[in-house]
XYZ file of C-alpha atoms in Angstrom:
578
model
C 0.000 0.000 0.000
C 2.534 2.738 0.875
C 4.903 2.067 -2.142
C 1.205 2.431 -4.294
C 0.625 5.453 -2.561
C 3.909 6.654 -2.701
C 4.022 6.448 -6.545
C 0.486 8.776 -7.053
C 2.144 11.360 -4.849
C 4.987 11.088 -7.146
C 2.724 11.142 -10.118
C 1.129 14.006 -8.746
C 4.130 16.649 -7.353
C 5.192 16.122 -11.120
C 1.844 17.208 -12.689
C 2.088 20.576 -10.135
C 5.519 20.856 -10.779
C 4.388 21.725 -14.567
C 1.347 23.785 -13.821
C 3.140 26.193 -11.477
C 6.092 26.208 -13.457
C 8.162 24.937 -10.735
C 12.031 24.439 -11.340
C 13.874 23.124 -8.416
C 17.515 24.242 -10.363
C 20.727 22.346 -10.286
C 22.700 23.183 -6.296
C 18.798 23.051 -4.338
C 18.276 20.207 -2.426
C 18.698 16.868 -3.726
C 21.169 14.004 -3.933
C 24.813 14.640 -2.729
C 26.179 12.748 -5.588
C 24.803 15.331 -7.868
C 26.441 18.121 -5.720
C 29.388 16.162 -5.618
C 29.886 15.308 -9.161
C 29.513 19.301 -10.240
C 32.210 19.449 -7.915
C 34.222 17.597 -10.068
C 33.527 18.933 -12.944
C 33.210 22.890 -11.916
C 30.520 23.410 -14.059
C 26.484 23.367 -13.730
C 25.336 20.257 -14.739
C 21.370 19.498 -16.295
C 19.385 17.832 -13.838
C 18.835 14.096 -14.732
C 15.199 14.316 -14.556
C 15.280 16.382 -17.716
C 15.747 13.440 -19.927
C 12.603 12.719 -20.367
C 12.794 16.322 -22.217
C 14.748 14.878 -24.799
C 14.107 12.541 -27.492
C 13.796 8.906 -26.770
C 16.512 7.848 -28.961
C 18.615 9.899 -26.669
C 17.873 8.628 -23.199
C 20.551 5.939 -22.715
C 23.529 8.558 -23.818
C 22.288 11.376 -21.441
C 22.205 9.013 -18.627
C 25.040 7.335 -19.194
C 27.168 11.008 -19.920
C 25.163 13.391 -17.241
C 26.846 13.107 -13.687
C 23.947 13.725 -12.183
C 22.658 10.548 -12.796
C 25.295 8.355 -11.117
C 23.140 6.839 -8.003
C 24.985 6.482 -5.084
C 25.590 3.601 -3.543
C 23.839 0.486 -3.899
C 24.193 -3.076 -6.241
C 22.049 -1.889 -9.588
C 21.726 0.933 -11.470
C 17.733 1.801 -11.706
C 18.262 4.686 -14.187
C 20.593 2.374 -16.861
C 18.092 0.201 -16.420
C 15.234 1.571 -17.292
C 16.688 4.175 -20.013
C 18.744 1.996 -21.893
C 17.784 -1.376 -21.278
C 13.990 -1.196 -21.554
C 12.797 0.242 -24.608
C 10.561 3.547 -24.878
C 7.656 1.985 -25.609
C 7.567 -0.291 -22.395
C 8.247 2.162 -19.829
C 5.329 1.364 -18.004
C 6.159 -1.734 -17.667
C 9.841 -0.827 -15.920
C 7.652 1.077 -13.758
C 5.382 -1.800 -12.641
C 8.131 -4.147 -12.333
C 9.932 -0.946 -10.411
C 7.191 -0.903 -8.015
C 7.377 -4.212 -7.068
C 10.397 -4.222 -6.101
C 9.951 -1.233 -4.026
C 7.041 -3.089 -2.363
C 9.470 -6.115 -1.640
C 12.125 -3.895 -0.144
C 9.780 -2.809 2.209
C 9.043 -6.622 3.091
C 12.843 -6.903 3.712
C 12.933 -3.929 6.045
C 9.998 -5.021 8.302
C 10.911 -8.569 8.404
C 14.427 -7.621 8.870
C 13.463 -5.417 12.253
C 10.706 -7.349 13.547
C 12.274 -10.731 13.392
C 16.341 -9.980 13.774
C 17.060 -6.584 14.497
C 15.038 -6.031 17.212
C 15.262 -9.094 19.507
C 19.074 -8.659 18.935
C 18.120 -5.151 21.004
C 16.456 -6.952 23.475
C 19.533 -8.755 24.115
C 21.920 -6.553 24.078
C 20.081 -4.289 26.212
C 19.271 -7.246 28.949
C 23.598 -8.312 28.692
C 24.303 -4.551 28.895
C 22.044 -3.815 31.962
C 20.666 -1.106 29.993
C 17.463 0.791 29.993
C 14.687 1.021 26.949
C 15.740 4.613 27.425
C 19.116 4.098 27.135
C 19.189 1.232 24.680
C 17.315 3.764 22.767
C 19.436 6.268 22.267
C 22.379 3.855 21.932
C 22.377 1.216 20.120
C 19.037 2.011 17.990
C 20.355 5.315 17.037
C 23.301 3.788 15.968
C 21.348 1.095 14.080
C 18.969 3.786 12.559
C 21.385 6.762 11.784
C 24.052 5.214 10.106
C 22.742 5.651 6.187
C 22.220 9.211 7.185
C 25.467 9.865 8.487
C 27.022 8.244 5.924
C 25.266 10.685 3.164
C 25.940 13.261 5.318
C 29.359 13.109 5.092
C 29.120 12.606 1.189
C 27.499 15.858 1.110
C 29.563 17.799 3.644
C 32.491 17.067 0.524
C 31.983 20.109 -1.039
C 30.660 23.494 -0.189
C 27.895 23.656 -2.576
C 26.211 20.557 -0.899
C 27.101 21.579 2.428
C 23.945 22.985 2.733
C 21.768 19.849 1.212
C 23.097 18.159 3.999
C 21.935 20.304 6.596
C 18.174 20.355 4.811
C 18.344 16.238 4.637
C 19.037 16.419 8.495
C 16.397 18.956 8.983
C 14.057 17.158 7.395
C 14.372 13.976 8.180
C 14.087 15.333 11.796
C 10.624 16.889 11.006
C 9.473 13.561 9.752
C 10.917 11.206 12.857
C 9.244 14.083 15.221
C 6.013 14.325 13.885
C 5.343 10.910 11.718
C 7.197 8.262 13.563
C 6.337 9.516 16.495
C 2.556 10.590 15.847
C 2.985 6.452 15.033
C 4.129 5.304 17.629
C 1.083 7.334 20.196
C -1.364 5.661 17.157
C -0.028 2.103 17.281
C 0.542 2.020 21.369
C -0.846 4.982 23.586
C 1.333 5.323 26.210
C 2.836 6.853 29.171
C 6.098 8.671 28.302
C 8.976 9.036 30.616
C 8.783 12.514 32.202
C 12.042 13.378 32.549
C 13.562 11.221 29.567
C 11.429 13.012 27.519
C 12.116 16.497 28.600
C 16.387 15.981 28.640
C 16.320 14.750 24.819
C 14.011 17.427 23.268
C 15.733 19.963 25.641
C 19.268 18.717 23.933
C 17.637 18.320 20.198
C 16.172 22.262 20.584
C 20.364 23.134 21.382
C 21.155 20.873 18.452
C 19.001 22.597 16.446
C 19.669 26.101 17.588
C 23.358 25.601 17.080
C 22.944 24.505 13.722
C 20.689 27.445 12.938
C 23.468 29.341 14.203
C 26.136 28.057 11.969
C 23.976 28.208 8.888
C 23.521 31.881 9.787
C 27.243 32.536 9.797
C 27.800 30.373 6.873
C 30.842 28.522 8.148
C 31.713 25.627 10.773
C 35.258 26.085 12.213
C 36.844 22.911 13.859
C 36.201 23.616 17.413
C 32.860 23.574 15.988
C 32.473 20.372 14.751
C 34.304 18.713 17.922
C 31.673 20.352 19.730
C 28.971 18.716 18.195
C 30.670 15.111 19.014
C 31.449 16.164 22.473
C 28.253 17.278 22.526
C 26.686 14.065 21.782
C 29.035 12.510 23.924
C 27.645 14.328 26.905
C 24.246 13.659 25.928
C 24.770 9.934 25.986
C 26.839 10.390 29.419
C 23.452 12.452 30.855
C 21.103 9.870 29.565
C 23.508 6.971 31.870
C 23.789 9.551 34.482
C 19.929 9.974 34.698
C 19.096 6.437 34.655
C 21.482 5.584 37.797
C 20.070 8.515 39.653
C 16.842 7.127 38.716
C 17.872 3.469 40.451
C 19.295 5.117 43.047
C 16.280 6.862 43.992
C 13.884 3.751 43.374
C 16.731 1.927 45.848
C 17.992 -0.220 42.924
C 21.109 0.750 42.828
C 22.426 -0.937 39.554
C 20.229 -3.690 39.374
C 19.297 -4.133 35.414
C 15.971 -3.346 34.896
C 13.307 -5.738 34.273
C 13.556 -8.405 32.162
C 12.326 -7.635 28.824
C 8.964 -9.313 28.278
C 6.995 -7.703 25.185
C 3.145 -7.836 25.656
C 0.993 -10.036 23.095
C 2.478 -9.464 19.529
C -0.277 -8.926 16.386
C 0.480 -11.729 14.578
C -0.069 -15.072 16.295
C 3.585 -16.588 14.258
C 5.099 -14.217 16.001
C 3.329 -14.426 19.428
C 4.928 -18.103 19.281
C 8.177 -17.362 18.418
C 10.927 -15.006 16.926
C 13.071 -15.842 13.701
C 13.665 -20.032 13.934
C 9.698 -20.922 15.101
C 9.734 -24.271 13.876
C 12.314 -25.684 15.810
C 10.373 -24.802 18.826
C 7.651 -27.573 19.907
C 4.542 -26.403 21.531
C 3.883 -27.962 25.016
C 1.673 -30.850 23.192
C 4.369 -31.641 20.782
C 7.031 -32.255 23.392
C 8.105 -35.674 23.652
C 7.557 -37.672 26.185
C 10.846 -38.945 26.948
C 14.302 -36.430 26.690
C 16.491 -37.461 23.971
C 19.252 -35.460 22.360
C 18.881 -34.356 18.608
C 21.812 -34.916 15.951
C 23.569 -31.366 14.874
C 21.582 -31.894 11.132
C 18.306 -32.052 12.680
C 18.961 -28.867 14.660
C 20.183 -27.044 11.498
C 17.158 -28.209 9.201
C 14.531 -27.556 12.184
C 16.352 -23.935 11.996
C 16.688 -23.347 8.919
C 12.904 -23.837 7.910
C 10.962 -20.536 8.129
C 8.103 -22.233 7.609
C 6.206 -23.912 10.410
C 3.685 -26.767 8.597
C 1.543 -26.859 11.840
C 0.343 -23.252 11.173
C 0.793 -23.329 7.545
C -2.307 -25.688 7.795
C -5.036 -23.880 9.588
C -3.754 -20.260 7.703
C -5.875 -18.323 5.317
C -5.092 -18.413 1.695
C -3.748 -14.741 2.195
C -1.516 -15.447 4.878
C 0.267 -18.163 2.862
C 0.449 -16.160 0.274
C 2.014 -13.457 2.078
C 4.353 -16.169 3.859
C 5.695 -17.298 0.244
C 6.960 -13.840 -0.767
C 8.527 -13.652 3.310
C 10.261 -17.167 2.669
C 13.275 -16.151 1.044
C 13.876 -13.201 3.085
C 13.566 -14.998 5.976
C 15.932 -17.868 5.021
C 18.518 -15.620 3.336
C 18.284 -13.436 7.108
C 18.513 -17.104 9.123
C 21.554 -17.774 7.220
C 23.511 -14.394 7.698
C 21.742 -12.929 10.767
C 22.005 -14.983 14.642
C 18.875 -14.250 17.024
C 19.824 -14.129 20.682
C 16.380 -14.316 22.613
C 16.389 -13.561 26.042
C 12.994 -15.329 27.102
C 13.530 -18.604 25.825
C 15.553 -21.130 28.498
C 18.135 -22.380 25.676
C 19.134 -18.652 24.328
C 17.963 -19.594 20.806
C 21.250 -21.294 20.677
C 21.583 -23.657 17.946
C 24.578 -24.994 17.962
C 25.256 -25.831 13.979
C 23.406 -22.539 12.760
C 25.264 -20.121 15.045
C 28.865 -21.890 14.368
C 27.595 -21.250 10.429
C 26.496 -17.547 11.339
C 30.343 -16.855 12.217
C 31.201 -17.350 8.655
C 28.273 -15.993 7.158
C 27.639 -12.612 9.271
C 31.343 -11.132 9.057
C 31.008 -11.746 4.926
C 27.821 -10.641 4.887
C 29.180 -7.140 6.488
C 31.999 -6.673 4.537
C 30.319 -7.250 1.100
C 26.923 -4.839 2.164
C 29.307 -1.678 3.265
C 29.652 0.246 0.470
C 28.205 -1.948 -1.640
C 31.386 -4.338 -1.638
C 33.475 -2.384 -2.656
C 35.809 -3.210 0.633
C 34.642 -6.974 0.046
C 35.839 -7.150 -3.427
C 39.137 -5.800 -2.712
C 42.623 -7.558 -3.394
C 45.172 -7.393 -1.309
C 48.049 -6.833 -3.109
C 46.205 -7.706 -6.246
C 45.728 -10.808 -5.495
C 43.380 -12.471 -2.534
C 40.591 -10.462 -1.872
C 39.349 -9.211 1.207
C 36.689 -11.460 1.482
C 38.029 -14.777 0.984
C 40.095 -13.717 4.102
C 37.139 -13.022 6.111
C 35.849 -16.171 4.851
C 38.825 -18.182 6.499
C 38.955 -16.469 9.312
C 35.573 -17.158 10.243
C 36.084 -20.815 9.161
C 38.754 -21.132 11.595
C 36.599 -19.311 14.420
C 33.651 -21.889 13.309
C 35.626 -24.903 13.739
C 36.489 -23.127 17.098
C 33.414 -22.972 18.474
C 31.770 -25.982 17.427
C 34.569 -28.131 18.772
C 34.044 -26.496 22.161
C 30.561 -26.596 22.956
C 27.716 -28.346 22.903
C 24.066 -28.377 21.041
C 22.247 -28.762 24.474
C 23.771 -25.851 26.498
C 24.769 -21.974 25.420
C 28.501 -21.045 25.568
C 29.228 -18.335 28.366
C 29.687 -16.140 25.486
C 26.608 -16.469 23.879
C 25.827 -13.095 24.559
C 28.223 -12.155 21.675
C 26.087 -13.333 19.222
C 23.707 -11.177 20.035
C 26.320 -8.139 19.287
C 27.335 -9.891 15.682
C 23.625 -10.245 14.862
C 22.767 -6.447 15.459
C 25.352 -5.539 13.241
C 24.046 -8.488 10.383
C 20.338 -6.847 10.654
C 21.863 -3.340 11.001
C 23.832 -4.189 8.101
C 20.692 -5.712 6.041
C 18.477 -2.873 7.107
C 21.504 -0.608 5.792
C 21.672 -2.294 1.986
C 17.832 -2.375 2.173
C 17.236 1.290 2.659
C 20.130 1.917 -0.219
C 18.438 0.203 -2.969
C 14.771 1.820 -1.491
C 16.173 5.328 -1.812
C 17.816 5.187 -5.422
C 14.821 3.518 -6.652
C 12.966 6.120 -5.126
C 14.823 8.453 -7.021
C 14.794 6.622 -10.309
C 11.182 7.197 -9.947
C 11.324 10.624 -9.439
C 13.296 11.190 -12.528
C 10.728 9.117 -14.400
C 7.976 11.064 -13.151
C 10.077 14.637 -13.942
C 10.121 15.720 -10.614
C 13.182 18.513 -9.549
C 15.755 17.745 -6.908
C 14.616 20.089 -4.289
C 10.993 17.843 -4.376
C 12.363 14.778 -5.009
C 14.800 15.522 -1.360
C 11.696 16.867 0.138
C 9.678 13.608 -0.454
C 10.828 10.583 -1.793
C 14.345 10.452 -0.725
C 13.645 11.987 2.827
C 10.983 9.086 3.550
C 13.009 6.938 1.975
C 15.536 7.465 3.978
C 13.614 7.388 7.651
C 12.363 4.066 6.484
C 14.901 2.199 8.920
C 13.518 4.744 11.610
C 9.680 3.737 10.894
C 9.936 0.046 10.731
C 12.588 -0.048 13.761
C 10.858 2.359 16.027
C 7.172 1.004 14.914
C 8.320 -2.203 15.470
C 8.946 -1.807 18.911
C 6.040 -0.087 19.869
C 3.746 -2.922 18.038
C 6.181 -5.045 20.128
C 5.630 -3.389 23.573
C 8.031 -0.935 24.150
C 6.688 2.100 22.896
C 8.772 4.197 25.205
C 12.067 2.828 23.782
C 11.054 3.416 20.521
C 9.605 7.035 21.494
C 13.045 7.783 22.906
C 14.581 6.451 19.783
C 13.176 8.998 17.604
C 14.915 11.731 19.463
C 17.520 9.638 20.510
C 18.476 8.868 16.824
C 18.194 12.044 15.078
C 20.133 13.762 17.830
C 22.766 11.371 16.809
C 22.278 12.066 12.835
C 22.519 16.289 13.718
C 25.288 16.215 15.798
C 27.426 13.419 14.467
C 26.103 13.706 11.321
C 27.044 17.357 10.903
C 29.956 17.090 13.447
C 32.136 14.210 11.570
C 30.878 14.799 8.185
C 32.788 18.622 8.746
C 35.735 17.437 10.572
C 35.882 15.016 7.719
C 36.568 17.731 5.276
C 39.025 19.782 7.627
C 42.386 19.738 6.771
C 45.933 21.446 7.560
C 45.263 24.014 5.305
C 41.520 24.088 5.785
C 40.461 24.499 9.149
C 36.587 25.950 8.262
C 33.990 24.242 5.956
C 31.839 26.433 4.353
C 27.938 26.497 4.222
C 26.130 27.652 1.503
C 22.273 27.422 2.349
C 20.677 28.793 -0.723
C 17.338 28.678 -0.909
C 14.424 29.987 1.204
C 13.548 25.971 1.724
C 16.288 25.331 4.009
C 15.336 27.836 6.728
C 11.367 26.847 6.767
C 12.744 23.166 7.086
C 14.819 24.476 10.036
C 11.695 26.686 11.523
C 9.360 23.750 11.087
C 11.814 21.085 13.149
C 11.753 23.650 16.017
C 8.436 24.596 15.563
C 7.469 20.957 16.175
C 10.203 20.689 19.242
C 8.489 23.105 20.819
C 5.126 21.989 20.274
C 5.810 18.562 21.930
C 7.867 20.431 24.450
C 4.587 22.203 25.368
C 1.928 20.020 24.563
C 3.248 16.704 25.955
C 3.804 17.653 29.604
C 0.313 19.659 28.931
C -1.156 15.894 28.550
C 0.735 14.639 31.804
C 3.270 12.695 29.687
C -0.008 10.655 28.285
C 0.200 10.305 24.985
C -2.565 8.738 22.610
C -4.010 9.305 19.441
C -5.009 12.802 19.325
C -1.454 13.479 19.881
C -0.245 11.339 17.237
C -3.074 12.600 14.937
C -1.816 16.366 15.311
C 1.748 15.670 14.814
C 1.140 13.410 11.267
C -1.409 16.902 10.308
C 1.144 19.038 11.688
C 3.922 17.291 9.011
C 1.088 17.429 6.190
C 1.110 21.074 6.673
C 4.458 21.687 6.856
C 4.835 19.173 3.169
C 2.246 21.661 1.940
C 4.445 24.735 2.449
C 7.523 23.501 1.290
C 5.976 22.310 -1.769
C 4.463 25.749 -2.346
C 7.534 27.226 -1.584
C 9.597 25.156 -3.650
C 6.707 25.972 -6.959
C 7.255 29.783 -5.904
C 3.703 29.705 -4.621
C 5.421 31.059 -1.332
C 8.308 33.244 -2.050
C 10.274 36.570 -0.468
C 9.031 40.005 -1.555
C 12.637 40.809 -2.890
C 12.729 37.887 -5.105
């Protein structure tokens, strides 16, 4: 449904776009590697959605030859595809097939989170001793932020793009503020965490107001940028800080906090188990007698994503959905380890998680970047990955010589850590391929790179934010996942902004430049603390309840703000002087 609907708003901004005349220009925001390739080539180069301008027979050469329309990132190249290997006539049907595999990215993401990257949490958080509140702004942040960061810093390369980079953070803050969060109080009213709540909007409103400060001046100077990390690093340190106090006062001292025990989950798969259901016996399918099962049964029984039992009494719908989940789920029980917490044996199985250390390192080093790390040689001759491959071979042999199918290893916990990254990394490639296809369609549909950042590329890239965060409020922890949309985008503004400068500074070059250009990127910036300061006033207004009218007037409160920055961006809204 959302890709669907995502495509007619598409269809739609480009139909206004030509009525009003609109003409987003070449340096407005968009995608860094536009910005960075007219870097490299110190000239103004045509926007890539103007091929469909030109004749048909021209297509492949302009997007082969226009540096604009090198994607970045990802495994294939949506634009080649559809310009120069599909011919004119059956662009419609690139766009259908397009679609679809937009819809099963978004499968990937949410089976991804529900199933791997979030129980992984739990048990990190549960080894750690660690809050929801803290494991929020942690480990999810890290888990959600790092595609944004990493553009970031792509952006931050040159001073022309400096200031797209500050409008993707800015708006991808108004849309974790207002829509994830207005999601969360939809999907799970709740109680919010008083003081929690009030330290990380009071620290996003500094973020935010120190950014506002440095686009004013046009410049970020190095003791700048270190404050931003040290600024971060404080607001992690404040969040620990709190939560001991908080113990202290309950008389706790460091106890960990209770044991993590989601309520009733929406599907009933999923009440029964997490990831490797159907090796997993109900209590009427446990035998009788105890007997101990060979390491091949244990891998098979893991392996299968399917459980028959269920499979049997399902609607036709449900199986229908489970066949397109299938192999997702077994490609993400090959690569990705589940720690669970609430089950007696760990989900340890022995011959799947010895497997996993082979799997799980490769399947890092050949997502990051898109492989290109992977597919390096060293020396020009053994690449990096057959390394990692028989390194983790050695490890596997390791582990499975020294323990046992029956009982977890002391270190079991580590798994846990390895399969956060996996789904982290998963999520990561996911949300890659969602936003360049994303963008393909824009150019299809002729839409301008200031609307096309505005839209599909800034929900595009909050989709790891929606389905993580969601997730855990479907899951029962709605206040771990409310913390983790402040937690997280404080961590995209001030590491985002903070390394992606320092990144740049040099010797000779101890000041980045910032170039904000258009009138968009200071109602982005007036919106995110307009919306700060609405929470700030209307949450503690509530009593820290928060339910559905909340979350209603935060999702009308974004749909407003889209509205204006569309108009803007059509010069429906514009200054007197211009």
């Amino acid at each position: 449904m959302r890709p669907a609907w995502a495509l007619s708003a598409a269809w739609a901004l480009s139909r206004g776009a030509a009525a009003l005349g609109g003409d987003g220009g070449p340096g407005r925001a968009g995608s860094p590697a536009r910005g960075v390739a007219d870097a490299l080539g110190h000239g103004k180069a045509a926007d890539c959605w103007e091929v469909r301008k030109r004749n048909s027979s021209e297509w492949c050469h302009f997007i082969r030859t226009n540096p604009d329309c090198q994607l970045e990132g990802g495994f294939l190249d949506y634009l080649n595809g559809v310009f120069c290997v599909f011919p004119a006539r059956l662009l419609p049907l690139a766009v259908t097939l397009y679609a679809c595999w937009l819809l099963y990215l978004f499968i990937i993401l949410g089976v991804t989170a529900e199933k791997f990257f979030c129980p992984n949490l739990s048990a990190i958080s549960t080894n750690l001793k660690l809050s929801h509140n803290v494991a929020g702004v942690t480990f999810l942040a890290f888990g959600n932020g790092a595609p944004d960061v990493f553009s970031a810093v792509v952006a931050f390369s040159d001073p022309r793009t400096a200031g797209l980079a500050i409008g993707a953070v800015f708006g991808a803050g108004v849309f974790v503020t207002t829509v994830v969060a207005g999601g969360i109080a939809l999907v799970k009213p709740f109680a919010a965490a008083s003081r929690p709540f009030l330290r990380d909007v009071i620290f996003y409103m500094v973020a935010v107001f120190l950014t506002f400060m440095v686009l004013y001046f046009g410049r970020i100077t190095l003791g700048e940028a270190l404050g931003y990390l040290g600024l971060y690093i404080f607001y992690v340190f404040t969040v620990v800080l709190c939560t001991w106090i908080h113990r202290r006062q309950r008389g706790d001292g460091l106890a960990p906090p209770e044991p993590w025990e989601p309520e009733l989950l929406t599907d009933a798969e999923d009440r029964e188990s997490l990831g490797t259901s159907s090796g997993d016996y109900g209590e009427e399918y446990r035998p009788l007698l105890p007997y101990q099962e060979t390491s091949l049964r244990i891998l098979a029984a893991a392996l299968s994503p399917v459980d028959y039992r269920k499979w049997r009494r399902k609607p036709w719908y449900w199986r229908l959905f489970k066949v397109l989940k299938v192999p997702v789920e077994l490609v993400l029980l090959l690569t990705v380890p589940v720690v669970d917490p609430d089950k007696e044996d760990l989900n340890w199985k022995r011959p799947l998680n010895c497997l996993h250390v082979v799997t799980s390192p490769l399947l890092c080093i050949l997502t990051l970047k898109s492989g290109t790390y992977g597919l390096y040689q060293i020396q020009g001759i053994f690449p990096v990955w057959a390394l990692v491959a028989l390194v983790g071979t050695v490890v596997a042999v390791l582990v499975f010589s020294t323990t046992s199918n029956e009982e977890p290893p002391k270190y079991h916990c580590v798994f846990a850590f390895l399969g956060f990254l996996a789904s982290a990394m998963w999520i990561n490639a996911a949300a890659t391929e969602l936003v360049n296809i994303l963008r393909t369609l824009g150019v299809i549909f002729q839409l301008s790179n200031t609307v096309l950042g505005l839209t599909l590329l800034a929900w595009g890239n909050s989709v790891g934010d929606t389905f993580s965060d969601l997730t855990m409020a479907r899951q029962g922890y709605p206040r771990m996942a409310f913390s983790a949309c402040f937690g997280g985008i404080i961590f995209n503004i001030l590491v985002g902004v903070g390394l992606g400068c320092l990144l740049q500074m040099s010797s000779s070059q101890m000041v980045v430049k910032l170039e904000p250009d258009s009138l968009l990127v200071w109602i982005l910036a007036g919106a995110l603390g307009l919306s700060l300061v609405f929470s700030f006033v209307a949450v503690p207004a509530q009593c820290f309840q928060l339910g559905k009218a909340y979350g209603a007037c935060l999702i009308l409160y974004y749909l407003a703000f889209l509205c204006v920055a569309l108009l803007t961006e059509f010069k429906v809204i514009r200054l007197a002087a211009s």
